[in-house]
Short mmCIF file of C-alpha atoms in Angstrom, two decimals:
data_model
loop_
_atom_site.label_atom_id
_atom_site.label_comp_id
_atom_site.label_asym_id
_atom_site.label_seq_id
_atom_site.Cartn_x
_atom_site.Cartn_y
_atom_site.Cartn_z
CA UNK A 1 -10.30 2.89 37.41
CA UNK A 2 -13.37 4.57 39.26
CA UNK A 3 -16.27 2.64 38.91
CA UNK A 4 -19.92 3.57 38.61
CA UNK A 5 -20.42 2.94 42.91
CA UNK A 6 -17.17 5.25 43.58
CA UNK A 7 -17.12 8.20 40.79
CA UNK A 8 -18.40 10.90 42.51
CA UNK A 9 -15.87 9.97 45.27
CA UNK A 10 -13.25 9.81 43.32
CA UNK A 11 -14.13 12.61 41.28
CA UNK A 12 -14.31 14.83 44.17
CA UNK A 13 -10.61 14.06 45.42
CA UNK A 14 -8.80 13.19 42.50
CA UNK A 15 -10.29 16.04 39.89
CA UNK A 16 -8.28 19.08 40.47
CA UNK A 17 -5.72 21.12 38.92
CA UNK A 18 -5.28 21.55 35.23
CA UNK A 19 -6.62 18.72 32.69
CA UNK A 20 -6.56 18.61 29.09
CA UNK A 21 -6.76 16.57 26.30
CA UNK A 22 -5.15 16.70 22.72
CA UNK A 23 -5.33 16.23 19.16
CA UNK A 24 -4.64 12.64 17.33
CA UNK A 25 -0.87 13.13 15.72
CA UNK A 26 -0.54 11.92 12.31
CA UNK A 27 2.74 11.79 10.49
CA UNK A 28 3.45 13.52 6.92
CA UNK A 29 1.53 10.59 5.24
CA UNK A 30 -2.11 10.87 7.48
CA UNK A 31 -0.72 7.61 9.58
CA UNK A 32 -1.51 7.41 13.36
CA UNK A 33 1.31 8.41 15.32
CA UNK A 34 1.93 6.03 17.83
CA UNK A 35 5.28 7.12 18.86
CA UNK A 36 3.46 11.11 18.93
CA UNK A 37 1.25 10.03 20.98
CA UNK A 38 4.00 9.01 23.99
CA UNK A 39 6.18 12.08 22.89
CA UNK A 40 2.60 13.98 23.66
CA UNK A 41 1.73 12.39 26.81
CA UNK A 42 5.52 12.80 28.33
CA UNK A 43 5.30 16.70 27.11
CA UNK A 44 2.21 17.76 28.89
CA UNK A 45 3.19 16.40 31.94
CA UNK A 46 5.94 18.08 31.94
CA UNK A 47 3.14 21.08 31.11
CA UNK A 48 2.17 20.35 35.07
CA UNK A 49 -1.06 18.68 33.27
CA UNK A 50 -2.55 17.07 36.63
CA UNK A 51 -5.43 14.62 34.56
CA UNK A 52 -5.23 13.44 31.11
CA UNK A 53 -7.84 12.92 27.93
CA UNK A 54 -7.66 11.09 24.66
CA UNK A 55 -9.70 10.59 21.69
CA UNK A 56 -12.04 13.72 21.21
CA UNK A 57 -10.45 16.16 17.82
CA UNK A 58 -10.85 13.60 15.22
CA UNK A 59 -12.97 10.61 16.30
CA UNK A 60 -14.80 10.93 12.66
CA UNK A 61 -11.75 10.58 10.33
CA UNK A 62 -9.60 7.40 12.50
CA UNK A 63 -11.08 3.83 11.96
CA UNK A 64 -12.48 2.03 15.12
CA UNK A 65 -9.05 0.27 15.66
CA UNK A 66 -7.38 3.49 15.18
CA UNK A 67 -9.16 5.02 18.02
CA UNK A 68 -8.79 1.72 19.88
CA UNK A 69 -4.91 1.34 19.72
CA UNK A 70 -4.90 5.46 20.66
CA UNK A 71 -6.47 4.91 23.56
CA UNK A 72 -4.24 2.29 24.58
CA UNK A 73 -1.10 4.23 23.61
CA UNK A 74 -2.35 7.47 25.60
CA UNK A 75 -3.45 5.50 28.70
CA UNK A 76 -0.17 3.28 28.68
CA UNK A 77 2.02 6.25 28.22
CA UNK A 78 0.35 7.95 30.97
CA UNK A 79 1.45 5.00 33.20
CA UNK A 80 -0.82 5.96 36.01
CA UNK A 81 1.09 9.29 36.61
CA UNK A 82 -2.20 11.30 36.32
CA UNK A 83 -5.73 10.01 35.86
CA UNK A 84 -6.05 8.84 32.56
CA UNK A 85 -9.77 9.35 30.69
CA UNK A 86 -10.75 8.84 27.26
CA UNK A 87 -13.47 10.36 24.57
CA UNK A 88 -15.89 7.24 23.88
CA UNK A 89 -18.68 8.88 22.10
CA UNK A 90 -19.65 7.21 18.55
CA UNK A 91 -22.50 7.78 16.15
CA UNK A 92 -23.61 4.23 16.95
CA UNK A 93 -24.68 3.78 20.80
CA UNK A 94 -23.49 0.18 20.93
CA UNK A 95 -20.29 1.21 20.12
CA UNK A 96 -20.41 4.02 22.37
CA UNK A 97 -20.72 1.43 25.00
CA UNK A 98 -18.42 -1.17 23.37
CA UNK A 99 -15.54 1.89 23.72
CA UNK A 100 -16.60 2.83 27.47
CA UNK A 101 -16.16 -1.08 28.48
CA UNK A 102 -12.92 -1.22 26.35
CA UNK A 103 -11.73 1.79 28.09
CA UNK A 104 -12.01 0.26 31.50
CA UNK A 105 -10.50 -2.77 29.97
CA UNK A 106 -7.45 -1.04 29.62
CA UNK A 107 -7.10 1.12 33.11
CA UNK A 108 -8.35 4.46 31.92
CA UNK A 109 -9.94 6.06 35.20
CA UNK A 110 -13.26 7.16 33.36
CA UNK A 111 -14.79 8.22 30.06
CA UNK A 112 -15.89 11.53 28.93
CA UNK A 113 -19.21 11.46 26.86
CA UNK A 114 -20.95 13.73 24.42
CA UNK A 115 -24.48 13.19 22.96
CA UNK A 116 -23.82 12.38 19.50
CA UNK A 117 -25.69 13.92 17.12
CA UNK A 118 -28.68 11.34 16.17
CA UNK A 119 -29.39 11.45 19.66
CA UNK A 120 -29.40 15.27 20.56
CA UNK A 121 -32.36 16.04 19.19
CA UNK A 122 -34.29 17.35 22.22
CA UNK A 123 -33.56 17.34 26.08
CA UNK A 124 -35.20 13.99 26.90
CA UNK A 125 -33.44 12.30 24.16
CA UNK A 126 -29.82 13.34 25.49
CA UNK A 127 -31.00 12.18 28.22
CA UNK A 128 -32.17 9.15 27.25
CA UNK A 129 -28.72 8.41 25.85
CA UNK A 130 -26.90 8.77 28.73
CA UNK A 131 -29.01 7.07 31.27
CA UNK A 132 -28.56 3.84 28.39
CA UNK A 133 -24.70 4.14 27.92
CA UNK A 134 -24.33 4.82 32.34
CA UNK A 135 -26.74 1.22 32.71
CA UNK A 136 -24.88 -0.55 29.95
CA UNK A 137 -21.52 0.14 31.45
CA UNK A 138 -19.07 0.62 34.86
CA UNK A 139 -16.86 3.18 34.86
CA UNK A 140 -17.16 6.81 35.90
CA UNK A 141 -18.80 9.10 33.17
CA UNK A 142 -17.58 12.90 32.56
CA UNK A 143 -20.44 14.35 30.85
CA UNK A 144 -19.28 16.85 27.79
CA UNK A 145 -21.57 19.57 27.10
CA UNK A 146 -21.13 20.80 23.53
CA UNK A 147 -22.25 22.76 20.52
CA UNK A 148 -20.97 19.63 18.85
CA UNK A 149 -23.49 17.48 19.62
CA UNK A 150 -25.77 20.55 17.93
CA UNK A 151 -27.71 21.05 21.15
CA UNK A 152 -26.63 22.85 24.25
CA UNK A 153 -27.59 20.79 27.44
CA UNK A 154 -29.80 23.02 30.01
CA UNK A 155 -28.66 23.10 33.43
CA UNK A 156 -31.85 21.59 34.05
CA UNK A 157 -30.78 18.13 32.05
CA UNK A 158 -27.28 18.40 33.77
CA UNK A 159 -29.04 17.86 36.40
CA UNK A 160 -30.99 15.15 35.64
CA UNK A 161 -28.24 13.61 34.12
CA UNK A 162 -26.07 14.37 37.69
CA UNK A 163 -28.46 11.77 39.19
CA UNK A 164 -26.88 8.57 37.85
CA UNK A 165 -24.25 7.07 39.97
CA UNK A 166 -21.90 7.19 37.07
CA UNK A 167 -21.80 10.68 36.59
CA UNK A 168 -19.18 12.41 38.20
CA UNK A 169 -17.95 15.57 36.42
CA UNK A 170 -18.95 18.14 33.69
CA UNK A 171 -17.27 19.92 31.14
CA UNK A 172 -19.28 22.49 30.48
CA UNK A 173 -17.76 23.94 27.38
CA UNK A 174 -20.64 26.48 25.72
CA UNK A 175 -18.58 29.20 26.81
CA UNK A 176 -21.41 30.71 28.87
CA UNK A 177 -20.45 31.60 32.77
CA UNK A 178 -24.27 31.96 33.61
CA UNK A 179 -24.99 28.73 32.32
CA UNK A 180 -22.62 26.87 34.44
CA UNK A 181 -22.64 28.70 37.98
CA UNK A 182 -26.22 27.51 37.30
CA UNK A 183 -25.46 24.10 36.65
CA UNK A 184 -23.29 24.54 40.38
CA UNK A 185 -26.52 25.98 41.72
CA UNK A 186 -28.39 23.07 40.66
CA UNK A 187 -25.93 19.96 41.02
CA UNK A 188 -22.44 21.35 42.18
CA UNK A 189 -22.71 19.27 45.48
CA UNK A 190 -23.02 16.44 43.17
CA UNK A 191 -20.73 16.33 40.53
CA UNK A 192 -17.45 18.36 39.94
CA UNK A 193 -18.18 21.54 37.42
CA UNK A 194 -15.99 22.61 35.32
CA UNK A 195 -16.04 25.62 33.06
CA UNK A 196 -13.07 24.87 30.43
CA UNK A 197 -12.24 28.23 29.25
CA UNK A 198 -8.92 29.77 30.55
CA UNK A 199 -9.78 33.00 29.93
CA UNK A 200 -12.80 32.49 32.67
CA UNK A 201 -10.38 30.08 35.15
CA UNK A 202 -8.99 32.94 37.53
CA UNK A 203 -12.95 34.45 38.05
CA UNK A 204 -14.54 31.10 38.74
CA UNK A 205 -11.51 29.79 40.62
CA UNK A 206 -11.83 32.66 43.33
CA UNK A 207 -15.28 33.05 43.23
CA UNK A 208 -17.09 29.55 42.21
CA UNK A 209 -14.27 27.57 43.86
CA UNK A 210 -13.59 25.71 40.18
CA UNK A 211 -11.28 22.93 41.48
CA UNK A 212 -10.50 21.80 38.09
CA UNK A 213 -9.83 22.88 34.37
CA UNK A 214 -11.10 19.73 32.15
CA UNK A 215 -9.90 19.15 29.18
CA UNK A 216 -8.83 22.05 27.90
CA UNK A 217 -5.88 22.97 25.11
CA UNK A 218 -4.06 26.13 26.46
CA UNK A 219 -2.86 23.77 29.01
CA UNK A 220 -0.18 22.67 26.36
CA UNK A 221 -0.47 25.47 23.79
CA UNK A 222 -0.32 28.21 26.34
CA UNK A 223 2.54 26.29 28.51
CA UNK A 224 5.33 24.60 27.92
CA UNK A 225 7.87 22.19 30.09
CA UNK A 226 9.83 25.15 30.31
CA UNK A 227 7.58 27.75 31.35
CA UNK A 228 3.51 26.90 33.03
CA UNK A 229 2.10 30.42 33.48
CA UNK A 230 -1.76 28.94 33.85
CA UNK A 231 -0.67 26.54 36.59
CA UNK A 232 1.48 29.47 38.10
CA UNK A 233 -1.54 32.24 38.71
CA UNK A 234 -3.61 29.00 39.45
CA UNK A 235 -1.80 27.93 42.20
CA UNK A 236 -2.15 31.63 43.28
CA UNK A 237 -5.69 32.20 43.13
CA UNK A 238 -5.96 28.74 45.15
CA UNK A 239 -3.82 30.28 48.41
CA UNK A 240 -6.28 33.44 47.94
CA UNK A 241 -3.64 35.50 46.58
CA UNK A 242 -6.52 37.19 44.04
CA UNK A 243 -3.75 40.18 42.96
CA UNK A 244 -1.02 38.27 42.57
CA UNK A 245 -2.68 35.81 40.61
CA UNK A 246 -4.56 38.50 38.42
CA UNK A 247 -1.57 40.17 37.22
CA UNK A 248 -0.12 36.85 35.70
CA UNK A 249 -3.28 36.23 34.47
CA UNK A 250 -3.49 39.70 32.38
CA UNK A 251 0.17 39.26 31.29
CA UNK A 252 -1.30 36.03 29.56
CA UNK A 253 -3.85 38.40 27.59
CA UNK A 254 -2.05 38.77 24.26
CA UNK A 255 -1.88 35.09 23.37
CA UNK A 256 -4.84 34.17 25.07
CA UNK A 257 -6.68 36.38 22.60
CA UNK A 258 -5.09 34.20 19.69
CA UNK A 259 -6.26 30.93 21.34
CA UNK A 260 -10.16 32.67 21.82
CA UNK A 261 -9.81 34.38 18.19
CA UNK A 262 -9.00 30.74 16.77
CA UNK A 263 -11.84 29.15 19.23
CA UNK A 264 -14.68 31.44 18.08
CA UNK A 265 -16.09 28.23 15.37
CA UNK A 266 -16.56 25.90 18.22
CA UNK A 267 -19.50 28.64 19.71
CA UNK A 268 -21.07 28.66 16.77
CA UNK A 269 -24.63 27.76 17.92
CA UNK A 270 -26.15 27.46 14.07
CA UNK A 271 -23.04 24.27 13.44
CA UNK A 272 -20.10 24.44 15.78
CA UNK A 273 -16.80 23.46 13.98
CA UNK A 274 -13.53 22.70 14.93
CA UNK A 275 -10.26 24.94 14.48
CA UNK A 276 -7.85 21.77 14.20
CA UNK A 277 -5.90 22.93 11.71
CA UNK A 278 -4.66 25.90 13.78
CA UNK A 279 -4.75 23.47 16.96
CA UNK A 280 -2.34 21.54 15.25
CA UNK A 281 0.00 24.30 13.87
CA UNK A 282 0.59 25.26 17.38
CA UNK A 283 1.36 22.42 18.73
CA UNK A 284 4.24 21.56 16.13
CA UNK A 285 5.07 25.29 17.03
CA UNK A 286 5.25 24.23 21.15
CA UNK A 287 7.46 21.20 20.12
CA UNK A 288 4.86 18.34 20.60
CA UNK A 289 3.74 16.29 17.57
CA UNK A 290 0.53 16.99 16.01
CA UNK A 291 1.10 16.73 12.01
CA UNK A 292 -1.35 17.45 9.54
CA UNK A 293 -5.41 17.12 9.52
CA UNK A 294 -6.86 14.37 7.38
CA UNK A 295 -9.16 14.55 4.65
CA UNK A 296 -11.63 16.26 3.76
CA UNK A 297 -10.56 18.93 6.77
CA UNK A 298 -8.09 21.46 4.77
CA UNK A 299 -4.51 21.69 6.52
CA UNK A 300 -3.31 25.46 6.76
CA UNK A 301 -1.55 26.89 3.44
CA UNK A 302 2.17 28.08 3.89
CA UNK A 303 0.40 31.60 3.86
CA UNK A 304 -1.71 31.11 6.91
CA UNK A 305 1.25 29.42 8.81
CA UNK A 306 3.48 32.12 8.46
CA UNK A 307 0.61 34.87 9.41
CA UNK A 308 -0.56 32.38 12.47
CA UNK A 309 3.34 32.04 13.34
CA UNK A 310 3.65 36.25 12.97
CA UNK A 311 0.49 36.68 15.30
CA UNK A 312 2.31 33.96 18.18
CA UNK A 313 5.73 36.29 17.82
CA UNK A 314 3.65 39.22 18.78
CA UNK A 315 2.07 38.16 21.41
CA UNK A 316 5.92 38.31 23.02
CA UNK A 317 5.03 35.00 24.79
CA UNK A 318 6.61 32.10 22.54
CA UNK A 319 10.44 32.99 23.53
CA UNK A 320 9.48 32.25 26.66
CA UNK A 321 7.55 29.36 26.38
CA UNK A 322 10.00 26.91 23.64
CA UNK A 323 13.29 28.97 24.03
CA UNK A 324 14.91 29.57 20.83
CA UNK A 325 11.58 29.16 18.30
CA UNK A 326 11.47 31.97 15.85
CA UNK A 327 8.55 32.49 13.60
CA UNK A 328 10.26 31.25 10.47
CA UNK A 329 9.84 27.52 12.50
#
């Protein structure tokens, strides 16, 4: 675990590569899926995942000792072969903080934290929120900046918020470029920036020096055990070879423009939402266990599967990625 004294530290040597964090896995009858949530764990390291998340697609629909005993299972399963963080943002601010101390409890490395929604009203009360949770608590914070919490933070407030010992790291997922090489301008020598989008990693990798990719699902919907294409033009664009890495990167286009088609709710600045339902098609499609949403989100109809699954076979990626799937899966 990093503590408060250490994260930026720690953050600064141990935050780099490819991080991501998935969906909770239910089984046929909206259970938890304890035994998905290993299977999960084991497949995207075997994705070349280099940090792990829990706890962030469905906070709202799992009781507290759901989310509790998820976090446990995800942490445990990742067994201290990557950094393990988890998602501890609540409606209620004392639980909030109950979470972030039961997440050092257990060994997770750090938290990631959102302002919920009560409490992202303006600027000063985000910030508010954060500098209560980071006094209350001892562990390293990520901050998560998103339409979510129906406010965007300003780069001004990031950095602000990049002030308290705690915070280490953003995830600065508004899907605006500007926003965050200003937040690097402002606090970069601080914290460690990331912009989460794949289809921005090769540009801010070779120019911005991006030294990680937090949290993000085409880590394990994009790549497979079999085949890692992101971590492959990565890698490249890390050694400086910008060509090289550019033409894996634009051989990625035709499913990457699936993932941002199905990712165009969560910019929604008027009440972002959340494309689970797809999230989770794919990921039964990739051979990892996701299941269906729960109430009152609407699972896909057998329609919109097979048109989703007809759009992935186009994209002449998904051979490559699970050898063998078909679109009839």
């Amino acid at each position: 675990m990093a503590n408060a004294a250490d994260a930026k530290d720690w953050a600064r040597e141990h935050m780099k590569g490819l991080w991501t964090s998935p969906m909770y896995p239910f089984t046929p009858d909206f259970k938890l899926d304890v035994a998905g949530i290993r299977h999960n764990v084991d497949y995207m390291i075997g994705c070349k995942a280099a940090g792990l998340g829990f706890g962030f697609s469905e906070p709202w629909v799992v009781s507290r000792e759901e989310r509790a005993l998820a976090f446990e299972t995800a942490v445990g399963a990742a067994d201290k072969r990557v950094p393990a963080y988890v998602h501890t943002t609540d409606h209620s601010v004392e639980e909030t903080i109950a979470f972030t101390r039961r997440a050092a409890s257990i060994g997770a490395d750090a938290v990631m934290v959102w302002a919920p929604f009560e409490w992202a009203k303006t600027q000063e009360m985000v910030c508010q929120f954060f500098e209560y949770v980071a006094s209350k608590t001892d562990i390293a914070i990520f901050l998560y900046n998103t339409w979510h919490s129906g406010i965007c933070m300003t780069p001004e407030t990031v950095e602000r918020l990049s002030r308290i010992p705690a915070v280490c790291a953003l995830k600065d997922a508004v899907n605006d470029v500007a926003h965050t090489v200003r937040c690097w301008e402002l606090c970069g020598d601080r914290i460690v920036i990331s912009d989460p989008l794949e289809e921005h990693l090769l540009v801010t990798t070779l120019h911005f020096n991006q030294q990680v990719l937090l949290g993000t699902t085409p880590v394990f919907l994009m790549q497979s055990p079999h085949c890692q294409p992101i971590q492959q033009y990565w890698e490249l664009a890390c050694a400086g070879k910008g060509a090289e890495a550019a033409k894996l990167f634009y051989e990625l286009q035709p499913l990457r423009s699936i993932w941002t088609e199905m990712y165009q709710v969560l910019w929604n600045k008027d009440g972002a939402l959340h494309p689970l339902p797809f999230i989770k098609h794919w990921m039964d499609q990739m051979g990892m266990r996701a299941g269906p949403v729960r109430p009152p989100m609407t699972n896909l109809t057998a329609a919109e599967r097979a048109r989703f699954n007809d759009r992935l076979a186009a994209s002449g990626w998904m051979e490559r990625l699970v050898p063998g799937w078909s679109a009839s899966t």
